[in-house]
Coordinates of C-alpha atoms and ligand atoms in Angstrom, one line a residue:
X1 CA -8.4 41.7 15.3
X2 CA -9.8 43.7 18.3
X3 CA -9.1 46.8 20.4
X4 CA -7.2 46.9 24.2
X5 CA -8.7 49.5 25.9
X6 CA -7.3 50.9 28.9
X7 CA -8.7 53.7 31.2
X8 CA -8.7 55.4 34.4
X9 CA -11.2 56.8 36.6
X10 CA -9.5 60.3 37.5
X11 CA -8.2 62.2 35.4
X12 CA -4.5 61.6 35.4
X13 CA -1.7 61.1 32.6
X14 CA 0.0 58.0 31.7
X15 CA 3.4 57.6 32.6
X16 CA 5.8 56.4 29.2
X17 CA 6.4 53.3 31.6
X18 CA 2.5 52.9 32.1
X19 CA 2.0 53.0 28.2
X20 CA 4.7 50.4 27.5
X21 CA 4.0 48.0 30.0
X22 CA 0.6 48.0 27.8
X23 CA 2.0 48.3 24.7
X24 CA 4.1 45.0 25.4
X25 CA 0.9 43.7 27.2
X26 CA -1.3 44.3 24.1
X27 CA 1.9 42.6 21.5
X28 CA 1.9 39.4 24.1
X29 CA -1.8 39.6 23.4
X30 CA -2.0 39.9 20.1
X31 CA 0.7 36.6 19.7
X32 CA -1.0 34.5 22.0
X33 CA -4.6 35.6 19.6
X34 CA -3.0 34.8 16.7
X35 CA -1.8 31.7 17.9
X36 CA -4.7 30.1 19.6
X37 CA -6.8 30.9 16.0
X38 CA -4.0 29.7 13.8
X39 CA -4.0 26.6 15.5
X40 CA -8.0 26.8 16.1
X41 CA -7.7 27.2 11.8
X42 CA -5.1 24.1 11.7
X43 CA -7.8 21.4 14.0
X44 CA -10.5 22.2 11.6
X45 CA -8.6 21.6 8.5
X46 CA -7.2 18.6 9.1
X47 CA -10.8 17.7 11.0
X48 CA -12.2 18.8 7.4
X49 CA -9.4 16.2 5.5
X50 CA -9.9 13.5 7.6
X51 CA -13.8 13.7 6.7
X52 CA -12.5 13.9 3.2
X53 CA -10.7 11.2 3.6
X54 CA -13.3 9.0 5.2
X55 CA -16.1 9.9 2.6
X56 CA -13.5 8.5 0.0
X57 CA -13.4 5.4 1.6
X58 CA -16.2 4.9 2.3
X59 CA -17.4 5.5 -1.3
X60 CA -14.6 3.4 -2.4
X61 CA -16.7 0.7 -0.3
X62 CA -19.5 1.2 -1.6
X63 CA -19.1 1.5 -5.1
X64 CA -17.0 -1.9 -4.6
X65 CA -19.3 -3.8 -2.8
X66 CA -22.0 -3.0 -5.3
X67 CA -20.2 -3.6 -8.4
X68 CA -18.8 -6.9 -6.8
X69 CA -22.7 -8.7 -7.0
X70 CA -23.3 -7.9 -10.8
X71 CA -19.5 -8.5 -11.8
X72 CA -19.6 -12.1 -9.6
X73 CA -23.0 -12.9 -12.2
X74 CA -21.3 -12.2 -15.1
X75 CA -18.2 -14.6 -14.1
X76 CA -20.4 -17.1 -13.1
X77 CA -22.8 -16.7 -16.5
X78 CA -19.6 -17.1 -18.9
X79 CA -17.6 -19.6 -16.8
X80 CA -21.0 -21.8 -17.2
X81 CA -21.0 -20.9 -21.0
X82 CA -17.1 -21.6 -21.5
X83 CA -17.8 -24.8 -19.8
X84 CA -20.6 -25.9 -21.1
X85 CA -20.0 -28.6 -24.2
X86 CA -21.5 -27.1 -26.8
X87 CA -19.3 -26.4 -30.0
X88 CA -19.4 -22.9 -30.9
X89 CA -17.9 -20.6 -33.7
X90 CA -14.4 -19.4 -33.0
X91 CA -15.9 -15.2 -32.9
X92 CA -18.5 -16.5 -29.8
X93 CA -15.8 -18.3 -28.3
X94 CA -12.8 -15.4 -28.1
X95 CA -15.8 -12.9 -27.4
X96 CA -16.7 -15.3 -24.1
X97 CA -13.0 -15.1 -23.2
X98 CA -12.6 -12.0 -23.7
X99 CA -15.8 -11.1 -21.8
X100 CA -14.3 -13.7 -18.9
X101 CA -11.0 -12.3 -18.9
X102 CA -12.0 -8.6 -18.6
X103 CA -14.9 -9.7 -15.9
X104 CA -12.1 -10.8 -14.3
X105 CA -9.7 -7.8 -14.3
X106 CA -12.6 -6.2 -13.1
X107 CA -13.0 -8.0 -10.1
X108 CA -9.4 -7.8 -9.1
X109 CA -9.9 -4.0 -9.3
X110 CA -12.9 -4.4 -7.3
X111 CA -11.1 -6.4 -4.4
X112 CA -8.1 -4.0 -4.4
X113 CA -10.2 -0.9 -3.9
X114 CA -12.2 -2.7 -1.0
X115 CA -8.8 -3.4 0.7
X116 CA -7.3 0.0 0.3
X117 CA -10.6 1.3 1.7
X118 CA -10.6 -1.2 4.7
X119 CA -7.0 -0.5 4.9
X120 CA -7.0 3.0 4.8
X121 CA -9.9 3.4 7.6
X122 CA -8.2 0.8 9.9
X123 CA -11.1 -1.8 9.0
X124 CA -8.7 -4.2 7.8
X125 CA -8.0 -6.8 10.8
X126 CA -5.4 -9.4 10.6
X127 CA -6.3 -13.3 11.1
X128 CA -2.7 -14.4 12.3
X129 CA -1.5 -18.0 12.6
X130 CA 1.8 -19.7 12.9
X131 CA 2.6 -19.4 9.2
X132 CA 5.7 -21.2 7.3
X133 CA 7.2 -18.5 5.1
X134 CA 8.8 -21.3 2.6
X135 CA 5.6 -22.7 2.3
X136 CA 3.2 -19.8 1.2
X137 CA 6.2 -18.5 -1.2
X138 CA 5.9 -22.1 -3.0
X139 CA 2.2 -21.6 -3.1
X140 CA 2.1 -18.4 -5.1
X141 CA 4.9 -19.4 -6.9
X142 CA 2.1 -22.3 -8.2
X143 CA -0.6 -19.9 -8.7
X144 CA 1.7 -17.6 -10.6
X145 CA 2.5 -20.4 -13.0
X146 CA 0.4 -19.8 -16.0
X147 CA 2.1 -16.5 -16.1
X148 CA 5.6 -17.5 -16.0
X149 CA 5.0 -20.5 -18.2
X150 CA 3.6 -18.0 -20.9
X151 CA 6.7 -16.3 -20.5
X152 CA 9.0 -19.6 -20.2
X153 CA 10.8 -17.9 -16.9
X154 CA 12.1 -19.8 -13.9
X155 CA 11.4 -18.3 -10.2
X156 CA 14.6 -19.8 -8.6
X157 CA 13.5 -20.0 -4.2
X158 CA 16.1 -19.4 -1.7
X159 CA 15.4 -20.6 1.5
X160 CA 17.4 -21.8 4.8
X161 CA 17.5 -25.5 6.1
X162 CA 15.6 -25.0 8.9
X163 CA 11.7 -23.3 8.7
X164 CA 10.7 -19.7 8.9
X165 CA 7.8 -19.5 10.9
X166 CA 6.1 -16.3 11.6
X167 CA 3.1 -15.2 13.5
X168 CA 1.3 -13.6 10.6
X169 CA -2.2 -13.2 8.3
X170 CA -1.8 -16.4 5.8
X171 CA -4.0 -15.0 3.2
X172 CA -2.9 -11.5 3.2
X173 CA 1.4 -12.6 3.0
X174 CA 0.2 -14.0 0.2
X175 CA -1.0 -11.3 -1.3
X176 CA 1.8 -9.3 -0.2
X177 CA 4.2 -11.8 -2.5
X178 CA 1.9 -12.3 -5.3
X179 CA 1.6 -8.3 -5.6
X180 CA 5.7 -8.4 -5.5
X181 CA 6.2 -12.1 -7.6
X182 CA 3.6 -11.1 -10.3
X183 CA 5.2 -7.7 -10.6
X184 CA 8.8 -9.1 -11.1
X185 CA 7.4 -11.5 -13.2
X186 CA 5.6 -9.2 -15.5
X187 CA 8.7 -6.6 -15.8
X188 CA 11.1 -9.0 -16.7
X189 CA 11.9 -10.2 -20.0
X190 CA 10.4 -13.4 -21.7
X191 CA 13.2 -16.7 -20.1
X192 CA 14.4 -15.2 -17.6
X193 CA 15.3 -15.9 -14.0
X194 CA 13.0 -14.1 -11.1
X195 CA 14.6 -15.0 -7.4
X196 CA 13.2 -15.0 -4.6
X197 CA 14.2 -15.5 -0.7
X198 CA 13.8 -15.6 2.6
X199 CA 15.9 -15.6 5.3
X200 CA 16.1 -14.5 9.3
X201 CA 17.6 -10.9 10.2
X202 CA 19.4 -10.7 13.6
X203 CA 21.6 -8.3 12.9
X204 CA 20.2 -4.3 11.7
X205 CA 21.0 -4.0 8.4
X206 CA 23.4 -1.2 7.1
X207 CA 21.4 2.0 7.0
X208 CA 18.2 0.1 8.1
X209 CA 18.7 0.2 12.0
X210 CA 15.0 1.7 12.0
X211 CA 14.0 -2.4 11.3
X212 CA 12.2 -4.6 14.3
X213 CA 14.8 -7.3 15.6
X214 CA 14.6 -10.4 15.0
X215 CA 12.7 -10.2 11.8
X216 CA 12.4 -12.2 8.7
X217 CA 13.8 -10.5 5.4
X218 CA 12.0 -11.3 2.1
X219 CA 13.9 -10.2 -1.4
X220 CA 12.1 -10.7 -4.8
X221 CA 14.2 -9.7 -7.8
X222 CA 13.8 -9.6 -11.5
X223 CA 16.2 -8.9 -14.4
X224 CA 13.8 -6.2 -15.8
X225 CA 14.0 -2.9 -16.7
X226 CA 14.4 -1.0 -13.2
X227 CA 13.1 1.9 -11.2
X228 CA 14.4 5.3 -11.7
X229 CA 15.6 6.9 -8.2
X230 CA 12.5 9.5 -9.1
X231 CA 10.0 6.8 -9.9
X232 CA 11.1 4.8 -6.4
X233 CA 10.5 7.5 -4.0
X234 CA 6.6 7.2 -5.3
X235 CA 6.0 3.9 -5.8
X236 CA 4.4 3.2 -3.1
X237 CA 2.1 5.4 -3.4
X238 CA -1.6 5.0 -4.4
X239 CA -2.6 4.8 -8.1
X240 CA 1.3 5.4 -8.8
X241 CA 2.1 4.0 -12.2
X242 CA 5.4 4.6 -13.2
X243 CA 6.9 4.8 -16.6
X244 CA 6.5 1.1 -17.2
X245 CA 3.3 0.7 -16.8
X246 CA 1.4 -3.1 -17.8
X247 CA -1.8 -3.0 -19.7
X248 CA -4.4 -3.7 -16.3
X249 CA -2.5 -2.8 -13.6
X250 CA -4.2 -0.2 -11.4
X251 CA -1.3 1.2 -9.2
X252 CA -2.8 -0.1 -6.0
X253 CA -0.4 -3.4 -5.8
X254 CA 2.3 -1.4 -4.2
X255 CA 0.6 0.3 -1.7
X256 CA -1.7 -2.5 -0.2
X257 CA 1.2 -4.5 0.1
X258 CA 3.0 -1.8 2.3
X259 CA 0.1 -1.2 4.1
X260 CA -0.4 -5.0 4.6
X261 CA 3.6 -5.2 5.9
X262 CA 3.3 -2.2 7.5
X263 CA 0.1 -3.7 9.9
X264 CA 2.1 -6.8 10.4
X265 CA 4.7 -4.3 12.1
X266 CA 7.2 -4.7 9.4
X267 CA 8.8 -2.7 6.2
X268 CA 9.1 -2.7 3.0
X269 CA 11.7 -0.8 0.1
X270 CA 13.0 -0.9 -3.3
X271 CA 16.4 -0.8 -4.3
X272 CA 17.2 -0.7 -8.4
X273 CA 18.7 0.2 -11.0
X274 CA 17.8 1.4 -14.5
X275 CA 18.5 -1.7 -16.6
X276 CA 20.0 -3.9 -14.1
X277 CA 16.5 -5.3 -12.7
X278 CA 14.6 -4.6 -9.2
X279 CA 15.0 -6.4 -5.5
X280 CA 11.8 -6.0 -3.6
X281 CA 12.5 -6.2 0.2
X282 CA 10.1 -6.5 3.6
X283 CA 10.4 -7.7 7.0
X284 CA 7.7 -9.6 9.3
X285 CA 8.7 -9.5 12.7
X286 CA 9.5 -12.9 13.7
X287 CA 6.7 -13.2 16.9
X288 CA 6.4 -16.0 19.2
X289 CA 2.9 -17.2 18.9
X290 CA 0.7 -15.6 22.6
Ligands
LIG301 P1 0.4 -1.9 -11.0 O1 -0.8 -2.6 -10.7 O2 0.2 -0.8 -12.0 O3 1.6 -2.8 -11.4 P2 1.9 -1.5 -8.6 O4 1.6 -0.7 -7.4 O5 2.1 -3.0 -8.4 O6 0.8 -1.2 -9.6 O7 3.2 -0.9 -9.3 C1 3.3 0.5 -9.5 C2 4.3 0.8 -10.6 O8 5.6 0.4 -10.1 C3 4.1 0.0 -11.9 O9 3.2 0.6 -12.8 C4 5.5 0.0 -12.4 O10 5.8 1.2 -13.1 C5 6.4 0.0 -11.2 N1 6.9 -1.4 -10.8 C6 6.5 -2.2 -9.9 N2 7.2 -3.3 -9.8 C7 8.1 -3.2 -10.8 C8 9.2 -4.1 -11.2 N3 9.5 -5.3 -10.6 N4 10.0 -3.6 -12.2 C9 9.8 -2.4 -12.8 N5 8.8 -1.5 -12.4 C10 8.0 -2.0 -11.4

């Protein structure tokens, strides 16, 4: 690493304390080096990921944002055609659905890589508003309806007397419970029962004390077939796709709604059990409107 030279100008012997006072001088030395260039090593690596990191996103972006144009043509062109009153043979038809339907999945795909990018590079800024909690859940619950009808399952709402109202992003709680609802709905079986609540949390919760007070608490559970203890502590990671995977899903659904809770200043956790169903669970701080 380098050389310590010490000398004299006459001609005289070190003394044994001379050489060890530099001996020890030169070790102190040679720490603090070592030091100051490990850590010099450590800046530039993580100043190397984070421009790893930041290309990703913003290719992510970009790559979205350009497949988003032709993918919003092709939507358009066979919603026209499916509309349009013409009678056509059944193979046109089911190729014009299928055509839609996968345009479609596409698009979702599309929008969930843009928000993990904007997410992920802080880009993503919240609109909030006084929002009624029972209110959006009863929304989704009536987009969500063609799926749970094609399944014949009930979502059974649990919510207090008196309104929940939070100062939060409308649009993206939203997506925060349709990423959860569909989920649930999806995992569990056909004519069954998918709950979900709300309700406000004064007091910390039992091995939760890290949670902001007052906060409201959010469960959606299924019946379905559970979350190993393995698969949970990933989950919410990106592109994570555990054992039951669904035909379409991308692994992303998890981790923008964490990152969506998370910018809200709130949590969110799993708790489940092989064959006994899943209860999702976040928190939104419960904010006076400034
Ligand atoms: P995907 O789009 O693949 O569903 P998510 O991030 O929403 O991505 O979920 C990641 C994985 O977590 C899923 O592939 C599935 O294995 C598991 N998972 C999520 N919700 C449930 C649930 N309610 N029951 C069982 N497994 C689930």
């Amino acid at each position: 690493m380098g050389v310590l030279c010490a000398g004299r100008r006459r001609a005289r012997p070190f003394t044994e304390t001379n050489a060890d006072l530099l001996t020890t001088l030169g070790q102190h030395a040679i720490l603090a080096i070592r030091n100051a260039w490990l850590y010099q090593r450590e800046r530039e690596t993580v100043a190397q990921l984070r421009q790893v990191e930041q290309m990703k996103s913003d290719f992510f972006s970009l790559v979205s944002h350009e497949l988003k144009t032709p993918l919003t043509a092709i939507r358009t062109a066979t919603g026209l055609l499916l509309e349009a009153k013409t009678s056509r043979p059944a193979t046109e038809l089911r190729l014009l659905q299928n055509t839609e339907r996968n345009a479609e999945r596409l698009s979702a795909l599309v929008s969930d890589l843009l928000d993990m990018a904007r997410l992920e590079s802080g880009q993503m800024a919240l609109s909030r508003q006084a929002v009624e909690v029972g209110e959006v859940i009863q929304e989704v619950i009536n987009v969500l309806r063609p799926l749970t009808e094609a399944k014949q399952q009930q979502i059974a709402v649990q919510l207090p007397s008196t309104p929940l109202t939070i100062w939060a992003d409308r649009r993206r709680l939203e997506q925060v419970l349709v990423n959860l609802l569909s989920n649930a709905v999806k995992f569990a079986p056909e004519r069954s029962e998918v709950t979900v609540w709300a309700r406000e949390l004064k007091e910390p919760l039992a091995g939760k004390e890290f949670l902001s007070l007052p906060s409201v608490l959010v469960g959606v559970s299924d019946t379905g077939p559970g979350i190993s203890p393995e698969e949970q502590a990933h989950i919410f990671e990106r592109f994570q796709r555990g054992s039951e995977q669904r035909p379409g899903g991308t692994g992303l659904g998890l981790s923008i709604a964490q990152a969506l809770v998370e910018l809200h200043g709130g949590q969110i956790w799993v708790e489940s059990e092989i064959g006994r169903g899943s209860t999702f669970y976040f928190t939104l701080p419960l904010e006076e409107a400034p």
